[in-house]
CSV table of C-alpha atoms and ligand atoms in Angstrom, one decimal:
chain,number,residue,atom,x,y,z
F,557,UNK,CA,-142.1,-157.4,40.9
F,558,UNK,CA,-141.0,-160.3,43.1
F,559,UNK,CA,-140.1,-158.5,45.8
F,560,UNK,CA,-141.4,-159.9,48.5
F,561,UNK,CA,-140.5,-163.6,46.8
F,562,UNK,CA,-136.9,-162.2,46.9
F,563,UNK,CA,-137.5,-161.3,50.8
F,564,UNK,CA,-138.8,-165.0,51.2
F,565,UNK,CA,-136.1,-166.7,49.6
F,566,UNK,CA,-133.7,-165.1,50.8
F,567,UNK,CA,-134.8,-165.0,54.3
F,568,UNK,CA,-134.4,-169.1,53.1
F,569,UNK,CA,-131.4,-169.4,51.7
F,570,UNK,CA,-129.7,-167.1,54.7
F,571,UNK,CA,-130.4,-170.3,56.9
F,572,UNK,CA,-129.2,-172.6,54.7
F,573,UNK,CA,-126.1,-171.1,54.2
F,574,UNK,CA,-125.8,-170.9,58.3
F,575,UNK,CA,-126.0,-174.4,58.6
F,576,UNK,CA,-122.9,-176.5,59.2
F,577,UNK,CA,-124.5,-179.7,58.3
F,578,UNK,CA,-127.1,-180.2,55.7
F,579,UNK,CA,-129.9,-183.0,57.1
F,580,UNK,CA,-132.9,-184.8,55.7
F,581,UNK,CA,-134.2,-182.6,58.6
F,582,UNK,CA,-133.1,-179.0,57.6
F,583,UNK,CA,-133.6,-179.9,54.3
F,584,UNK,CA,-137.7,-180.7,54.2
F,585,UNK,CA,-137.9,-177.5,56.6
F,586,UNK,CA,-136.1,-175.5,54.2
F,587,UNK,CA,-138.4,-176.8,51.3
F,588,UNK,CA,-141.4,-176.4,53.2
F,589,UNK,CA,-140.3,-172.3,53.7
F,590,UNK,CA,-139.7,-172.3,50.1
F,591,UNK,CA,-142.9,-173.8,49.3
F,592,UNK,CA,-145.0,-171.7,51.6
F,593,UNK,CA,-142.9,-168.5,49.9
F,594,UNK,CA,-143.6,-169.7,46.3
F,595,UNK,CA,-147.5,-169.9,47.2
F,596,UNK,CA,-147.6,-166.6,48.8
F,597,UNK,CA,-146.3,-165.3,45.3
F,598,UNK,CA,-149.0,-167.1,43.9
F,599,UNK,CA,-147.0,-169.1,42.1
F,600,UNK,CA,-149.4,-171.7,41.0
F,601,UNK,CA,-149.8,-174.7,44.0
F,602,UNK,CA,-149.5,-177.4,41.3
F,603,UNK,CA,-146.3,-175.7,39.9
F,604,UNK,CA,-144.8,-174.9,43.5
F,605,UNK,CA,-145.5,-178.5,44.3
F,606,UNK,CA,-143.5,-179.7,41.4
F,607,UNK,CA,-141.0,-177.6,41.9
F,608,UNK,CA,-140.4,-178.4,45.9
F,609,UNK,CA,-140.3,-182.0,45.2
F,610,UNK,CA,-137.8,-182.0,42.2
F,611,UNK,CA,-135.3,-180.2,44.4
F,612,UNK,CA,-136.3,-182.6,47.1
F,613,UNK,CA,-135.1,-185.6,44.6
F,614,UNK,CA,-132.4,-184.1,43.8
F,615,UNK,CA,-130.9,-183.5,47.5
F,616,UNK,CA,-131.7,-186.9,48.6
F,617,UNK,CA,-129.9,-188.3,45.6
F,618,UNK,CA,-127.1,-186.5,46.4
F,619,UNK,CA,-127.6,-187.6,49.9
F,620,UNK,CA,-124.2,-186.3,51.6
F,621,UNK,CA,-123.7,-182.9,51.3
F,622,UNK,CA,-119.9,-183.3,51.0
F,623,UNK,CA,-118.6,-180.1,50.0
F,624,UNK,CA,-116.4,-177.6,52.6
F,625,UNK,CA,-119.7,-175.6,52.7
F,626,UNK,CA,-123.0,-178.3,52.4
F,627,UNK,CA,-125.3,-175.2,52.9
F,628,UNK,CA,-123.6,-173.4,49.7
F,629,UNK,CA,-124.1,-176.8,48.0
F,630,UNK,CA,-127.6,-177.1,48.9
F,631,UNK,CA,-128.2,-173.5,47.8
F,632,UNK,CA,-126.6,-173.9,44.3
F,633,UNK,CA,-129.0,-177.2,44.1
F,634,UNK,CA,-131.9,-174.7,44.8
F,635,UNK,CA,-130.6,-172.2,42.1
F,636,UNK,CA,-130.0,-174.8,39.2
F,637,UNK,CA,-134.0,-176.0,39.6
F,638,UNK,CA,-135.2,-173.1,39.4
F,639,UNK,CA,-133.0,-172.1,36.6
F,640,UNK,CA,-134.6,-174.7,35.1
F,641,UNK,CA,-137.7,-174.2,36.3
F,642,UNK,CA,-137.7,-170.9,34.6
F,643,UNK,CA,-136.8,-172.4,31.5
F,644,UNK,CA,-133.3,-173.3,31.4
F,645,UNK,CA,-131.1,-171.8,28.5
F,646,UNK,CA,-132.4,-168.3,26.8
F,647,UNK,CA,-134.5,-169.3,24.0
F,648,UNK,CA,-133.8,-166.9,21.2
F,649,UNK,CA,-137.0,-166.1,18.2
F,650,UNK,CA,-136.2,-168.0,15.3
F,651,UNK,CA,-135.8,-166.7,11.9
F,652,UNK,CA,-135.8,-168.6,8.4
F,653,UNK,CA,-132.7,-168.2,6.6
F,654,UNK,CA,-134.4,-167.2,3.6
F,655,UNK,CA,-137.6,-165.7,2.7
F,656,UNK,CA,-138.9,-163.7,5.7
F,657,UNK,CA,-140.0,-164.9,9.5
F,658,UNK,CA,-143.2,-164.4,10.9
F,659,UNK,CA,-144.0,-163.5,14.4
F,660,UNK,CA,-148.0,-163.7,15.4
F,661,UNK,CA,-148.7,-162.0,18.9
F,662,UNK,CA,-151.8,-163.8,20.3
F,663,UNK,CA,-153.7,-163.5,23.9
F,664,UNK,CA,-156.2,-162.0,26.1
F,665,UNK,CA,-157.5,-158.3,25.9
F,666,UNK,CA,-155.4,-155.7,27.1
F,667,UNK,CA,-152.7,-158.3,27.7
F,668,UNK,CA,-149.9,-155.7,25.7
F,669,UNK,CA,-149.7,-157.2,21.6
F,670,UNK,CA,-150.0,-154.2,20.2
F,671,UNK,CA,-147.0,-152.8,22.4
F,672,UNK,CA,-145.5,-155.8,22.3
F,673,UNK,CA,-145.5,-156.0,18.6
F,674,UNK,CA,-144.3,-152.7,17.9
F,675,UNK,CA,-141.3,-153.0,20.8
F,676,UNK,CA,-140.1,-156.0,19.2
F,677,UNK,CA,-140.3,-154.5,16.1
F,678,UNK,CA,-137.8,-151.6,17.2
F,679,UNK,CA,-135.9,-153.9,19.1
F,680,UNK,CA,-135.0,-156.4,15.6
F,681,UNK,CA,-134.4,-153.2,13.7
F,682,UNK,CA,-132.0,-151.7,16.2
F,683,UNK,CA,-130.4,-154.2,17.9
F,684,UNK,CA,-130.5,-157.2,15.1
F,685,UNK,CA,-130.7,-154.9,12.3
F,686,UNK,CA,-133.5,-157.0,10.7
F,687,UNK,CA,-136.4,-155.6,8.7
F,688,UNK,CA,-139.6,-155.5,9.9
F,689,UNK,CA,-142.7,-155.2,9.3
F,690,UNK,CA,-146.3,-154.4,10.7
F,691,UNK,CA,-149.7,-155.8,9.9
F,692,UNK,CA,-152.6,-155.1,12.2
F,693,UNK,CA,-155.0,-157.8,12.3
F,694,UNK,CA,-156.8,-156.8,14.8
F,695,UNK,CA,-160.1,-155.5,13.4
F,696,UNK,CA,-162.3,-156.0,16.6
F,697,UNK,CA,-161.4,-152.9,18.6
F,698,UNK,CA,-161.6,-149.7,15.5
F,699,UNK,CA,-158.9,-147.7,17.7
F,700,UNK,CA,-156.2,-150.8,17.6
F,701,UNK,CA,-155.4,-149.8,14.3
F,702,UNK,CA,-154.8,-146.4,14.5
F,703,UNK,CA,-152.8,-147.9,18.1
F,704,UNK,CA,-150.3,-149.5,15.9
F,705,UNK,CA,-150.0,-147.1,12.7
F,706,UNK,CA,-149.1,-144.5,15.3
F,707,UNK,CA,-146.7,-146.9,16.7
F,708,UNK,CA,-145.3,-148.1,13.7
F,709,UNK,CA,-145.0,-144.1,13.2
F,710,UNK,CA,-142.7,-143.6,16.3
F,711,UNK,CA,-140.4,-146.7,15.1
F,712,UNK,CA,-140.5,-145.5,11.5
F,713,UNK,CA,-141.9,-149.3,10.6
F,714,UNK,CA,-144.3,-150.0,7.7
F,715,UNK,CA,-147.7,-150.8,9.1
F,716,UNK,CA,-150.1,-153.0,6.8
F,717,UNK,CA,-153.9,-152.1,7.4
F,718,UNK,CA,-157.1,-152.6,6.1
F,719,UNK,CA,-160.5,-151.1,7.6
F,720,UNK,CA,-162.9,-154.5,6.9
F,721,UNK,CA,-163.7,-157.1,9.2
F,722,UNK,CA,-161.7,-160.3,8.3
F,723,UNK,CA,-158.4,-160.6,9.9
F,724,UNK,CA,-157.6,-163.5,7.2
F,725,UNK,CA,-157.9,-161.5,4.6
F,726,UNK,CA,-155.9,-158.5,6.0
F,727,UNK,CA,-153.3,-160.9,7.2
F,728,UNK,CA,-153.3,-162.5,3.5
F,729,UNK,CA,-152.9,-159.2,1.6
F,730,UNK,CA,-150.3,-158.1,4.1
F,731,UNK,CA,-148.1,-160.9,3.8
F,732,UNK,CA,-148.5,-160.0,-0.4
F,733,UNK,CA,-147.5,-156.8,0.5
F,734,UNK,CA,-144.2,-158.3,2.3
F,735,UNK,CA,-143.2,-160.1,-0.5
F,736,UNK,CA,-142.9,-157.1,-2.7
F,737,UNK,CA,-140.9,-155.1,-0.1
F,738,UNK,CA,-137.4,-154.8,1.4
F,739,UNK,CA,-138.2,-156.7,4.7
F,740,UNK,CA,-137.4,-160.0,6.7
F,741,UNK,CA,-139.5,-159.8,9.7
F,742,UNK,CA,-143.3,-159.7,10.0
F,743,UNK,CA,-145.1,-159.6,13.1
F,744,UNK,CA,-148.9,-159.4,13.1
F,745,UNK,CA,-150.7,-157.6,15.7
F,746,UNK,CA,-154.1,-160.2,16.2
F,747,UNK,CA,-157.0,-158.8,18.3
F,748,UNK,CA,-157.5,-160.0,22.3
F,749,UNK,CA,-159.8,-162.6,23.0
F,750,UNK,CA,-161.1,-164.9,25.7
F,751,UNK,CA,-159.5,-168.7,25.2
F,752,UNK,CA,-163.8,-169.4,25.7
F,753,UNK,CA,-164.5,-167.4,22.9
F,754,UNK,CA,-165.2,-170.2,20.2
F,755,UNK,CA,-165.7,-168.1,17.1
F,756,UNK,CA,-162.9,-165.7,17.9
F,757,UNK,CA,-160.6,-168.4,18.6
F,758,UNK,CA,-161.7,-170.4,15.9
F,759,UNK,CA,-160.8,-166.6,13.9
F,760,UNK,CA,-157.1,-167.0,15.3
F,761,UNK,CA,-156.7,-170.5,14.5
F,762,UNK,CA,-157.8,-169.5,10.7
F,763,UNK,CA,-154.8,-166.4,11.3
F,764,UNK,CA,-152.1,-169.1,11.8
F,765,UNK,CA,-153.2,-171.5,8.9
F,766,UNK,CA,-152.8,-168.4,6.6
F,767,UNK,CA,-149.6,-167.1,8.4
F,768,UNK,CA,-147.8,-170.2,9.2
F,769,UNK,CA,-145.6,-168.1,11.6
F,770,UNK,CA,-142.5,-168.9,12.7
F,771,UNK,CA,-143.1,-168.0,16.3
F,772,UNK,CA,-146.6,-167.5,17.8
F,773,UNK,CA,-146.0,-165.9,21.5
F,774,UNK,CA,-148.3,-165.9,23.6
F,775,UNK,CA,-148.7,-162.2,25.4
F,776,UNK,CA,-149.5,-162.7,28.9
F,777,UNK,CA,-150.3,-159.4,31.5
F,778,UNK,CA,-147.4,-160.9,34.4
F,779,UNK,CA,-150.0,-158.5,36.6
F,780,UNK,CA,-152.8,-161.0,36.5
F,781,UNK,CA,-153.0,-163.7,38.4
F,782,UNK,CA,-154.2,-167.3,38.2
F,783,UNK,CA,-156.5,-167.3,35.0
F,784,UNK,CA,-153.6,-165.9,33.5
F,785,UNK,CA,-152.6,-169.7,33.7
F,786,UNK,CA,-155.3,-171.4,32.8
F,787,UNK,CA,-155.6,-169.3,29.5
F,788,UNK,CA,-152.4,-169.6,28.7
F,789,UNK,CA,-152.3,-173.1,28.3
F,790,UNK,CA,-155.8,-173.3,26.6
F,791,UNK,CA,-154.1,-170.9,24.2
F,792,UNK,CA,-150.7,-173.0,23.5
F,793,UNK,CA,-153.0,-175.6,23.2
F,794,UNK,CA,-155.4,-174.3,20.7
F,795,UNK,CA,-152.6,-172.4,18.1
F,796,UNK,CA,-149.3,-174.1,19.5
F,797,UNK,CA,-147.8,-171.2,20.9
F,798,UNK,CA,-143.9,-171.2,20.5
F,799,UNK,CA,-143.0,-168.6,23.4
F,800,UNK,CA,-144.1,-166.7,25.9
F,801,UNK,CA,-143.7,-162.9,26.7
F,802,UNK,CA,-145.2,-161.8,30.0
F,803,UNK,CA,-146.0,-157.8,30.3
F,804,UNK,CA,-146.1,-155.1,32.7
F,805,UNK,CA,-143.5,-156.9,35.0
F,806,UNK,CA,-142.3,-153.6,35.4
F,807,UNK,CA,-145.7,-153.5,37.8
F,808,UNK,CA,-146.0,-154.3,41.6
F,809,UNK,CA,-147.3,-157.6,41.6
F,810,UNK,CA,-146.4,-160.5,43.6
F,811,UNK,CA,-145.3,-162.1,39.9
F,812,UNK,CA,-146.2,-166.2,40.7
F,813,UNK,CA,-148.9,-166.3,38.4
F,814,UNK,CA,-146.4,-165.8,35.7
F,815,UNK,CA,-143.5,-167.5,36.6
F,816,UNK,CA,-145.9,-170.3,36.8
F,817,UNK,CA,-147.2,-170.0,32.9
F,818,UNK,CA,-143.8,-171.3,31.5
F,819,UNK,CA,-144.0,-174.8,34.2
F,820,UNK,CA,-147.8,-174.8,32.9
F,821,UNK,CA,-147.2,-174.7,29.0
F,822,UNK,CA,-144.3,-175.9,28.8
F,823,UNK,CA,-143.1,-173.5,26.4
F,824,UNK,CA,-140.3,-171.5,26.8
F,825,UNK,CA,-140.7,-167.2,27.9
F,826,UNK,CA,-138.7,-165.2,25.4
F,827,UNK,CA,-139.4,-161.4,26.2
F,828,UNK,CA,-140.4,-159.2,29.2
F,829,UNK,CA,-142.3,-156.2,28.7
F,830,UNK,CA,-141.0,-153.7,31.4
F,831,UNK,CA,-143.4,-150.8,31.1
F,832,UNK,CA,-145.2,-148.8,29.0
F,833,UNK,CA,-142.1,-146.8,26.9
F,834,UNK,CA,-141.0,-148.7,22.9
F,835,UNK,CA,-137.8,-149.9,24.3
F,836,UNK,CA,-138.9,-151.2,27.4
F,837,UNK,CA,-138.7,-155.0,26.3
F,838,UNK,CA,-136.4,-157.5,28.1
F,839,UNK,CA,-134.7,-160.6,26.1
F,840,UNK,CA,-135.4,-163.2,29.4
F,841,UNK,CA,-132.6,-165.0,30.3
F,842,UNK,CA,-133.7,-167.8,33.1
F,843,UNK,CA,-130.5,-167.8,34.9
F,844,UNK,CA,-130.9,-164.3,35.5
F,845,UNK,CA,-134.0,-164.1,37.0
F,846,UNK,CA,-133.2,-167.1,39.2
F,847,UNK,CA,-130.1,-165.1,40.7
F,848,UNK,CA,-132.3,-161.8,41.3
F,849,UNK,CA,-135.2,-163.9,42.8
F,850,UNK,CA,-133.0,-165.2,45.0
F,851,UNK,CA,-131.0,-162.3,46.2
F,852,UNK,CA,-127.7,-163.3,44.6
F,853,UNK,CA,-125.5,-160.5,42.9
F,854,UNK,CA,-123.3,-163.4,41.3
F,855,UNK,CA,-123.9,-167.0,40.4
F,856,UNK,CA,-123.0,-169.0,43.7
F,857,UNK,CA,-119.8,-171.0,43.6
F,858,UNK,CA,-119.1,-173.8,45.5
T,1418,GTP,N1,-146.4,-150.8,32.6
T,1418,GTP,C1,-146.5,-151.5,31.5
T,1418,GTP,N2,-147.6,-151.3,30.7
T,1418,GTP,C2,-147.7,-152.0,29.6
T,1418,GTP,C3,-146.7,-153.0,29.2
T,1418,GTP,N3,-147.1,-153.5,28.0
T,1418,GTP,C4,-148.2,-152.9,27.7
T,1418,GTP,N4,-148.6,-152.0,28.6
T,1418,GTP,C5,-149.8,-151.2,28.6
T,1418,GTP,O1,-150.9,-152.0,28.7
T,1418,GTP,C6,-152.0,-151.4,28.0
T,1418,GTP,C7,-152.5,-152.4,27.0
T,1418,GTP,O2,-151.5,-152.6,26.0
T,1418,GTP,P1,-151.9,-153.1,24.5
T,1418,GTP,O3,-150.6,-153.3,23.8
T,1418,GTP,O4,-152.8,-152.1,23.9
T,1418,GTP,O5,-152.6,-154.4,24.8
T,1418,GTP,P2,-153.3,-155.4,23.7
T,1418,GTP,O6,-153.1,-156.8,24.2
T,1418,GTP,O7,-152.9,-155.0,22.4
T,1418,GTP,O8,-154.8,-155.0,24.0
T,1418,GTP,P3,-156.1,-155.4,23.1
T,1418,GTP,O9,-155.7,-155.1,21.6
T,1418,GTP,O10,-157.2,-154.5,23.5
T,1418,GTP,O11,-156.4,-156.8,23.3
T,1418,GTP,C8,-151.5,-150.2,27.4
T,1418,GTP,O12,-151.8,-149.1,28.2
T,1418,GTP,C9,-150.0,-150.4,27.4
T,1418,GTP,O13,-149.2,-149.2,27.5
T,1418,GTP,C10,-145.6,-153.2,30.1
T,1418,GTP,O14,-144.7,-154.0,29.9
T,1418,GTP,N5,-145.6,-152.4,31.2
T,1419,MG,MG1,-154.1,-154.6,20.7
């Protein structure tokens, strides 16, 4: 993923960085490349738009580039917006410091909270030595909860499950269940649904006034495109999300679409999913990406 933005910006930034001087001139065609690179990511237009003029206001308050290299300085201004852009400093889950934390997974069909839930449930155990716990309230699809007692199998996690109909009440007698057993994190596993879908979102909404989570993350497939966005934020809107994880950017897709979710909602991504495998989850870190997307081994110094 982000390949070919990689190829763009950097194709950019090598310009930049050629330049002796830095003008109003170079800098608007510079922006416009950038712009035109973001799009062809699909990186939303609205988002791209944004994005192109904050770094615009930026430069021209700066207005002299004055450092011994202005295209180096221009470049780092790039880098810190979209730093920013991405979402600024990692935002870590947060856990109640007594009593135990609970982590809802919520989104469209197929868009990986089953996976997700279970990854992140291996990932605390091993790597934050915390104590979690499964419940699968997802009692649309019959197979999702055989999905996640098999995964909670693999991780050696407890798995709450019920064979009815009503997520409430599985989510209520799982969160009974929790109280009674050695464990500080639960994450339910809710079912996909279509932001449209009034009586299934109306479902969820009864979920979270049950659950109270801690953290609700919205579980977004990074391989779609564009309605990706628009549910997202009819989502964080509806249950107020608290993060985002985007999935499958281990795929081949241009990756835009996703990037542009976090500018959209407003809400910070916390996790990448990076293929199909239990540990292949990613703690996002914004600075990061910003450096791989464009092309930078090392944070640039002036
Ligand atoms: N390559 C890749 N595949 C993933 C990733 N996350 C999930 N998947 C795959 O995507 C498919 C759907 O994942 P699920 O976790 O079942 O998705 P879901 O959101 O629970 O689906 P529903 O419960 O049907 O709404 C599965 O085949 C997963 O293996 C990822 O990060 N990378
Ligand atoms: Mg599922």
């Amino acid at each position: 993923m982000f390949e070919q933005l990689q190829d763009r910006l950097s194709g950019v930034l090598k310009t930049i960085r050629g330049q002796g001087k830095i003008t109003e001139n170079n800098i608007s065609q510079a922006m416009r490349d950038v712009r035109r690179a973001l799009l062809e990511a699909d990186v939303n237009f609205k988002v791209a738009k944004a994005f192109v003029n904050r770094v615009q206001d930026r430069a021209e308050g700066e207005k002299v580039f004055t450092s011994v290299s202005p295209g180096q300085q221009f470049i780092k201004l790039i880098q810190d917006e979209l730093v920013e852009f991405l979402g600024g400093d990692a935002e870590e889950l947060k856990f109640k410091s007594s009593g135990f934390t609970v982590i809802l997974m919520a989104g469209l069909q197929g868009s990986g909270k089953t996976t997700t839930s279970a990854k992140l449930a291996c990932l605390l155990k091993k790597k934050q030595n915390r104590k979690p716990f499964l419940i699968a309230a997802d009692l649309q699809r019959p197979a999702a909860i055989d999905q996640l007692e098999v995964l909670g199998r693999q991780i050696d996690v407890p798995v709450h499950s019920k064979r009815i109909k009503d997520a409430v009440s599985v989510v209520k007698s799982g969160l009974k269940q929790a109280e009674g057993l050695d464990v500080d994190t639960v994450l339910i596993d809710t079912a996909g649904r279509l932001h449209v879908d009034e009586k299934l979102m109306a479902e969820l909404k009864s979920v979270v006034a049950i659950a109270s989570p801690d953290e609700i993350l919205y579980v977004a497939d990074g391989m779609i495109g564009q309605d990706a966005v628009t549910s997202s934020l009819a989502f964080s809107v509806a249950i107020s999300v608290s993060g985002i994880v985007l999935t499958k950017m281990d795929g081949d897709s241009r990756g835009g679409a996703a990037l542009s979710i976090r500018e959209v909602t407003q809400k910070p991504i916390k996790f990448l999913g990076m293929g199909e495998s239990i540990d292949a989850i990613e703690v996002f870190h914004p600075n990061r990406l910003a450096q791989r997307i464009l092309g930078m081994g090392d944070v640039v110094s002036l």
